[in-house]
PDB file of C-alpha atoms in Angstrom:
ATOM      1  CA  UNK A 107      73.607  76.517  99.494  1.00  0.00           C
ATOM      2  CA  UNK A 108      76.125  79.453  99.493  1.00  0.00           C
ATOM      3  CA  UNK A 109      77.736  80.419 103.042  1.00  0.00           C
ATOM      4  CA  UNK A 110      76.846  83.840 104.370  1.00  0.00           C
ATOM      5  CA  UNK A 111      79.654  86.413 103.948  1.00  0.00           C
ATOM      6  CA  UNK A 112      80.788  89.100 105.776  1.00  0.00           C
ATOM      7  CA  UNK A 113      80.802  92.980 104.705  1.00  0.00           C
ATOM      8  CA  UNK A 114      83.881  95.345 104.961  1.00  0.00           C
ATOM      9  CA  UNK A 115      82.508  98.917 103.702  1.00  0.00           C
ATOM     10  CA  UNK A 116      83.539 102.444 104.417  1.00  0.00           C
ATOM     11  CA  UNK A 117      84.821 105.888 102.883  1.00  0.00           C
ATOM     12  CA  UNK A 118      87.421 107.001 100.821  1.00  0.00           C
ATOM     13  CA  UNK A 119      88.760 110.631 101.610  1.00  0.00           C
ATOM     14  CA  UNK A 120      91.590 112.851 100.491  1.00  0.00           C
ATOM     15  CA  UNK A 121      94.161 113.520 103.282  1.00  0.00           C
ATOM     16  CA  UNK A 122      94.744 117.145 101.963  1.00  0.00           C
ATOM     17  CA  UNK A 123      91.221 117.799 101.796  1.00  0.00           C
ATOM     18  CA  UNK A 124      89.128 115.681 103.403  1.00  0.00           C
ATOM     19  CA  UNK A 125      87.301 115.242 100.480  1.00  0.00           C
ATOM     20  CA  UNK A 126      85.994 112.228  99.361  1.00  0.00           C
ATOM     21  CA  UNK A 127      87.824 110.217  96.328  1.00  0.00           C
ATOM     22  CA  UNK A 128      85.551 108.934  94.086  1.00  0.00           C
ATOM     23  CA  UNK A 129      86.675 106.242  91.512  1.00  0.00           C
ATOM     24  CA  UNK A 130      88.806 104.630  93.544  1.00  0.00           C
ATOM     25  CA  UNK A 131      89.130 100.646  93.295  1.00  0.00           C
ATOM     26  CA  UNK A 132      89.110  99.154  96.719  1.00  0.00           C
ATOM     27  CA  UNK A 133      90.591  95.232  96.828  1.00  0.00           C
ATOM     28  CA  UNK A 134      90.313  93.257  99.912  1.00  0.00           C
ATOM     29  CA  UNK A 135      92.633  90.404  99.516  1.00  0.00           C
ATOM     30  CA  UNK A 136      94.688  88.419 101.929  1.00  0.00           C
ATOM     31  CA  UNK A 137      97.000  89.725 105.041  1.00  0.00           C
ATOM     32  CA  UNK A 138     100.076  87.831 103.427  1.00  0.00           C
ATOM     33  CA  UNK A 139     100.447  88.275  99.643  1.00  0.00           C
ATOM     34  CA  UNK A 140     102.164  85.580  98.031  1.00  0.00           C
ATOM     35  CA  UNK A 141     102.664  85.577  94.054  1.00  0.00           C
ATOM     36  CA  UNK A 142      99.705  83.883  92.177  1.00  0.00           C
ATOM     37  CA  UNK A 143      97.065  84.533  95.236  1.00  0.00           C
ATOM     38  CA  UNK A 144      94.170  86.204  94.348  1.00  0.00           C
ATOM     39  CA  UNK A 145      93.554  89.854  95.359  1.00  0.00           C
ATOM     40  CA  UNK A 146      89.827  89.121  96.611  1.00  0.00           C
ATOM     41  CA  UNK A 147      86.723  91.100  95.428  1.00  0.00           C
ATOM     42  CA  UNK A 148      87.265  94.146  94.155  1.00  0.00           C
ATOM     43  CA  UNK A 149      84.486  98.039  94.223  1.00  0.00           C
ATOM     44  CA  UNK A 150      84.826 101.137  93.266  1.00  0.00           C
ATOM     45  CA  UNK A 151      84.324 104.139  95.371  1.00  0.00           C
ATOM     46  CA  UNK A 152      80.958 106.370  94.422  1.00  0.00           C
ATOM     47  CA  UNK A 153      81.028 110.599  93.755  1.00  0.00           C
ATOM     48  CA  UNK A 154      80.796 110.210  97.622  1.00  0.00           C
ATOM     49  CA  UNK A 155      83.998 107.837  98.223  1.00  0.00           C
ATOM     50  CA  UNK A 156      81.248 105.219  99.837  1.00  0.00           C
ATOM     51  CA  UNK A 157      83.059 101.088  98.838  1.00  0.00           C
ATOM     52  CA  UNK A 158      81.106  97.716 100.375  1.00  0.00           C
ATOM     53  CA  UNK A 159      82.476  94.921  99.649  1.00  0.00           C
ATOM     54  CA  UNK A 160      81.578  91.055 100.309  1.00  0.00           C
ATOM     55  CA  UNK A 161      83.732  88.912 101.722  1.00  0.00           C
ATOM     56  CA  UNK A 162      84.224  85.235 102.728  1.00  0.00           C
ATOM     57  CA  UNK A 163      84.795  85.039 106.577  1.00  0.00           C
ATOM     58  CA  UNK A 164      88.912  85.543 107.355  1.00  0.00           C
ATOM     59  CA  UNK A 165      91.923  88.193 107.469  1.00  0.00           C
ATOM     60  CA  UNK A 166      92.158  91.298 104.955  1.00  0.00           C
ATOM     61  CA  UNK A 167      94.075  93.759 103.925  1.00  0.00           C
ATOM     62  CA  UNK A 168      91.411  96.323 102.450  1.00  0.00           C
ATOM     63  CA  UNK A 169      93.678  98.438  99.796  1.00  0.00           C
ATOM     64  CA  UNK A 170      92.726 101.569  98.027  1.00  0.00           C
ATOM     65  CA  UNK A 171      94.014 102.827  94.612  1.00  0.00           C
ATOM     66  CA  UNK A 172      94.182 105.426  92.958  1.00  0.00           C
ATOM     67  CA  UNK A 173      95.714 107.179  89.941  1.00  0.00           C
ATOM     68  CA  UNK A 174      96.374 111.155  91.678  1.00  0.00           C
ATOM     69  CA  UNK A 175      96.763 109.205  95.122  1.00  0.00           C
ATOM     70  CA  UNK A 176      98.746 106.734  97.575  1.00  0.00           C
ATOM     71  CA  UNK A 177      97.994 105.313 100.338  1.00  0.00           C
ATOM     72  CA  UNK A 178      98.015 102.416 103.421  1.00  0.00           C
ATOM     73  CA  UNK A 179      95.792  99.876 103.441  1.00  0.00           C
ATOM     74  CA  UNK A 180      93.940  98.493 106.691  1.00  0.00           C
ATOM     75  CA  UNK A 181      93.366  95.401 108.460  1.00  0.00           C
ATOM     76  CA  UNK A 182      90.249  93.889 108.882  1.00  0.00           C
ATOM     77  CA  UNK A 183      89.258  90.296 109.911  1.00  0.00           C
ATOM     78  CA  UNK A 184      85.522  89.617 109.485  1.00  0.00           C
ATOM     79  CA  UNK A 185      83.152  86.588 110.813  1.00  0.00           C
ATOM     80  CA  UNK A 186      80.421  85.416 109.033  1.00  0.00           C
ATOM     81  CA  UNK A 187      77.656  87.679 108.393  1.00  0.00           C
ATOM     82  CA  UNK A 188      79.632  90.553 110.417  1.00  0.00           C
ATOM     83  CA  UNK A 189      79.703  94.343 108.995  1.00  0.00           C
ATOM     84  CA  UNK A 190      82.746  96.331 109.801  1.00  0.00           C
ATOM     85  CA  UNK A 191      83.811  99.452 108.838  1.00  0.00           C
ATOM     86  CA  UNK A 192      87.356 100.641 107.949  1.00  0.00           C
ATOM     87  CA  UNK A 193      87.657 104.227 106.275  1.00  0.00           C
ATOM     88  CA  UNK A 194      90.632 104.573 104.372  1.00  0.00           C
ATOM     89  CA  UNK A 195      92.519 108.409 103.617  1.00  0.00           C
ATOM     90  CA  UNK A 196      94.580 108.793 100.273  1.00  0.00           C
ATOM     91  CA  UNK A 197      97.371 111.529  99.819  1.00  0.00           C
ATOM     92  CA  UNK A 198      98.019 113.735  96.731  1.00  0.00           C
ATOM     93  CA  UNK A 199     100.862 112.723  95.056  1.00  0.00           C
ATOM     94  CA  UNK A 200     102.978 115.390  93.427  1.00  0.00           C
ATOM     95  CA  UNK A 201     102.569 116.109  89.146  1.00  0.00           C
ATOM     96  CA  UNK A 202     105.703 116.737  87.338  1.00  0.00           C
ATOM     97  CA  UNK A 203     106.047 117.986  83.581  1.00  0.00           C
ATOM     98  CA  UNK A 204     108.528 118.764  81.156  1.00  0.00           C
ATOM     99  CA  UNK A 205     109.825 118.117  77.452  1.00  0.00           C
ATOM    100  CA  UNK A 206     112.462 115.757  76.753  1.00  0.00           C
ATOM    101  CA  UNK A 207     115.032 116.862  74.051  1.00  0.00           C
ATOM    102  CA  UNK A 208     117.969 116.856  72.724  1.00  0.00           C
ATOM    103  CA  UNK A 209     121.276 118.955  72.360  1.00  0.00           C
ATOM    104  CA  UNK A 210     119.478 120.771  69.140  1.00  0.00           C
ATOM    105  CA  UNK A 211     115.900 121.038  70.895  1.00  0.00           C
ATOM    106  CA  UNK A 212     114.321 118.399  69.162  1.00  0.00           C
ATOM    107  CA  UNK A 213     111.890 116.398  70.827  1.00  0.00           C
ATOM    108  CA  UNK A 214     113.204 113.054  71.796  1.00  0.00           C
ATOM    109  CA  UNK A 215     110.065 110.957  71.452  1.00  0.00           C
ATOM    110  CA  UNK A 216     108.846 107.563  73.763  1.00  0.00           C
ATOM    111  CA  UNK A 217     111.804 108.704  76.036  1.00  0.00           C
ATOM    112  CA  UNK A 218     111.197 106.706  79.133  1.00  0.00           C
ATOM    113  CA  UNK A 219     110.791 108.891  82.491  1.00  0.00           C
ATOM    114  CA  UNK A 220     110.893 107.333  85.872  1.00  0.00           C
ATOM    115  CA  UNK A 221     111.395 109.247  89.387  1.00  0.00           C
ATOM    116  CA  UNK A 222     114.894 108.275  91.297  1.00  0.00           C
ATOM    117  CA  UNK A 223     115.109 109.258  95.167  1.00  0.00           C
ATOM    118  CA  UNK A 224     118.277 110.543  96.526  1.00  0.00           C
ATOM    119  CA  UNK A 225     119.351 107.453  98.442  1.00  0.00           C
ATOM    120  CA  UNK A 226     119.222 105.317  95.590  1.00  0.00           C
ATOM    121  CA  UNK A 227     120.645 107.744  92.690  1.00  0.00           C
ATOM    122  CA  UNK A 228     123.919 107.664  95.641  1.00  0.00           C
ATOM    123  CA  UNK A 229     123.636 103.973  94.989  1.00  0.00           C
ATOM    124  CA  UNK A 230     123.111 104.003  91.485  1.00  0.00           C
ATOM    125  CA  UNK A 231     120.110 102.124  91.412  1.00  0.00           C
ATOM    126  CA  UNK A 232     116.671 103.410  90.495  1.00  0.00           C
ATOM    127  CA  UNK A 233     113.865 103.463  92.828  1.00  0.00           C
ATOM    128  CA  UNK A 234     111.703 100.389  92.458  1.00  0.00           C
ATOM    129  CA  UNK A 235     107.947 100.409  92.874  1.00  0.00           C
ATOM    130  CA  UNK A 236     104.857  98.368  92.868  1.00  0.00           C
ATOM    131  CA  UNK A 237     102.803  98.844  89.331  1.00  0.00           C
ATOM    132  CA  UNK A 238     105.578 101.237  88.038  1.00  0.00           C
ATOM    133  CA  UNK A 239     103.091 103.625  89.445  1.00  0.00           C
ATOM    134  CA  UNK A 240     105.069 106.250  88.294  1.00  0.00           C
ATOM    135  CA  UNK A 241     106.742 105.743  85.143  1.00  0.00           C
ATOM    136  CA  UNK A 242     106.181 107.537  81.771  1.00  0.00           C
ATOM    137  CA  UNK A 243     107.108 107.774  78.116  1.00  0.00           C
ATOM    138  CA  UNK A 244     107.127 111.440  76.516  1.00  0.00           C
ATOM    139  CA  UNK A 245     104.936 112.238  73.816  1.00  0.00           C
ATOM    140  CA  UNK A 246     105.117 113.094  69.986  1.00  0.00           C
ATOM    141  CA  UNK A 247     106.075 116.545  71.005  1.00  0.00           C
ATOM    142  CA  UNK A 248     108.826 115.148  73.757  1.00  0.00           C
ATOM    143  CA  UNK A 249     106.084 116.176  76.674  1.00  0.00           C
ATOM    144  CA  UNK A 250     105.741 114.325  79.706  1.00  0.00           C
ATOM    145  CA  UNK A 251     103.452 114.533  82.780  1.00  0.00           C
ATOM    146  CA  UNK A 252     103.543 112.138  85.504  1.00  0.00           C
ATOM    147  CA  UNK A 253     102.960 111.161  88.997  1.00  0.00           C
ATOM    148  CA  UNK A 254     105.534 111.415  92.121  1.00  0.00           C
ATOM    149  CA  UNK A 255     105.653 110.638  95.569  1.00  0.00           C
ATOM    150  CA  UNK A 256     105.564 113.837  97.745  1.00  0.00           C
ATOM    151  CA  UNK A 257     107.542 114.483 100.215  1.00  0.00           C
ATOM    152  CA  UNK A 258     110.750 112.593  99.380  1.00  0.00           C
ATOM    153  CA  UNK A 259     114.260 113.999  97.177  1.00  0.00           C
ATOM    154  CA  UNK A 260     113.699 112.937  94.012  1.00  0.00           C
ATOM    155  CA  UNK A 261     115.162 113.592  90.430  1.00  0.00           C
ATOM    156  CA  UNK A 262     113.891 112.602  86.964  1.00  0.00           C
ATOM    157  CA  UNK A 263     115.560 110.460  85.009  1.00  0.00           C
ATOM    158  CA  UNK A 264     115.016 110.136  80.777  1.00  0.00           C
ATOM    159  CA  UNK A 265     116.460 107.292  79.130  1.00  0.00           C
ATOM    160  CA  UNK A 266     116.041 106.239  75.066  1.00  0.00           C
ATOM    161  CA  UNK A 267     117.687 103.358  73.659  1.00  0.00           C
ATOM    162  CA  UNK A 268     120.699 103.858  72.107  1.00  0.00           C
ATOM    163  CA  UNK A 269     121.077 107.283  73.605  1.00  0.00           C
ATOM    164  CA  UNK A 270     122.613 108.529  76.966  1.00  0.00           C
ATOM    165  CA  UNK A 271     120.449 108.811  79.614  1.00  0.00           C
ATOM    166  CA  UNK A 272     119.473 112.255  80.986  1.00  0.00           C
ATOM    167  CA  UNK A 273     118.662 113.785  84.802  1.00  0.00           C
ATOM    168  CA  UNK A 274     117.155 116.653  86.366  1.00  0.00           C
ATOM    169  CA  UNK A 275     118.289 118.192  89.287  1.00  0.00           C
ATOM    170  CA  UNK A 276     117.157 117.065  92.802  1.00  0.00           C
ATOM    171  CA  UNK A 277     113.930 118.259  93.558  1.00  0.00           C
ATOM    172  CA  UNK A 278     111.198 118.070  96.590  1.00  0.00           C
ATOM    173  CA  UNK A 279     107.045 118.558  96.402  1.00  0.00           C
ATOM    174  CA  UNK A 280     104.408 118.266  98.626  1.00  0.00           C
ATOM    175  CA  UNK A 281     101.279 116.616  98.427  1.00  0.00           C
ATOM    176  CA  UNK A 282      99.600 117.845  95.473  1.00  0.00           C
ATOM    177  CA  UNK A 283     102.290 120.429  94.164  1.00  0.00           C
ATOM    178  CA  UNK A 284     102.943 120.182  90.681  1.00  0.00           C
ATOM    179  CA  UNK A 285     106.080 121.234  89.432  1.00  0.00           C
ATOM    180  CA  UNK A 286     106.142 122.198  85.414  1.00  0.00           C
ATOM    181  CA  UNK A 287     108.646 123.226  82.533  1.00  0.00           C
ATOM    182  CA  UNK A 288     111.273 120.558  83.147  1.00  0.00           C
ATOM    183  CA  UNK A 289     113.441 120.431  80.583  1.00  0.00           C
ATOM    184  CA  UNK A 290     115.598 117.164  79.902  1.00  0.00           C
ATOM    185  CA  UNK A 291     118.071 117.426  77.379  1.00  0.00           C
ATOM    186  CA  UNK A 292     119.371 113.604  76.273  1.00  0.00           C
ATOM    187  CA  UNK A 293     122.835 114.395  74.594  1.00  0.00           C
ATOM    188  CA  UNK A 294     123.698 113.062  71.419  1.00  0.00           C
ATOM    189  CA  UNK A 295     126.318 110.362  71.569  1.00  0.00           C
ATOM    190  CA  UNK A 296     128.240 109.080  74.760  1.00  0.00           C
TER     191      UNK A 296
END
């Protein structure tokens, strides 16, 4: 005989807009994440941003994710055959694009791109993030379009073995600016 479960469901909405965010993949999985646990059962948000999901009885932290968004999950601890609701709002995050080339405006092709923030490129070390969320290669052509957190000083960085790394200038977006015609050019030789 299976236990009875408990049901965590609710809507998915745009911060910006208040729209709903369909196609979103909701995980509830456990308040303290320790490498190797399991994330819990996982839905996917409908055209209306509508997720129900089954649970056993216990703690959750009821996480949202998607590819335009960010967000903060919730808390929810659930009883046995209990329905609660927790409604969870995504931001925008911020589009960059650009060609990567070099000093004779060539294409530099599968240059990797990655976002630095201001306190860390003072540091020297790159900004680290869960999923590499917002990492990129460039294309055939040298393009590039990717993902950034908004609100924050940020700069691009290109790198391509056995080349010298390239940056852009500081830059800040809001939620859902996109910022286009970067150029990055990688020089030649160190």
């Amino acid at each position: 005989r299976l236990a009875r479960g408990a049901t965590i469901s609710g809507r998915v909405t745009d911060a910006k807009t208040r729209v709903p965010v369909g196609g979103a993949a909701i995980t509830a999985g456990p308040r303290q994440f320790d490498p190797g646990s399991d994330f819990g059962p996982t839905a996917i948000t409908d055209a209306k941003g509508i997720y129900s999901l089954v649970v056993p009885a216990g703690a959750y932290r009821v996480l949202a994710w998607h590819p335009g968004y960010s967000g903060d999950p919730a808390e929810a601890s659930a009883a046995i055959g209990q329905q609660l609701s927790r409604d969870l709002v995504l931001s925008p995050l911020a589009r960059v694009s650009g060609v990567v080339q070099d000093e004779s405006n060539r294409p530099v092709v599968a240059a990797m791109l990655d976002s630095e923030d201001a306190q860390s490129s003072h540091m020297g070390m790159p900004l680290f993030r869960i999923r590499g969320a917002y990492a990129t290669v460039s294309g055939p052509d040298g393009r590039f379009s990717m993902r950034i957190p908004p609100d924050q000083d940020l700069s691009v960085l290109a790198t391509k073995r056995g080349m010298p790394p390239a940056k852009s200038d500081m830059f800040r977006l809001v939620a859902g600016e996109r910022k286009t015609g970067l150029v990055l050019t990688i020089p030649h030789g160190i």
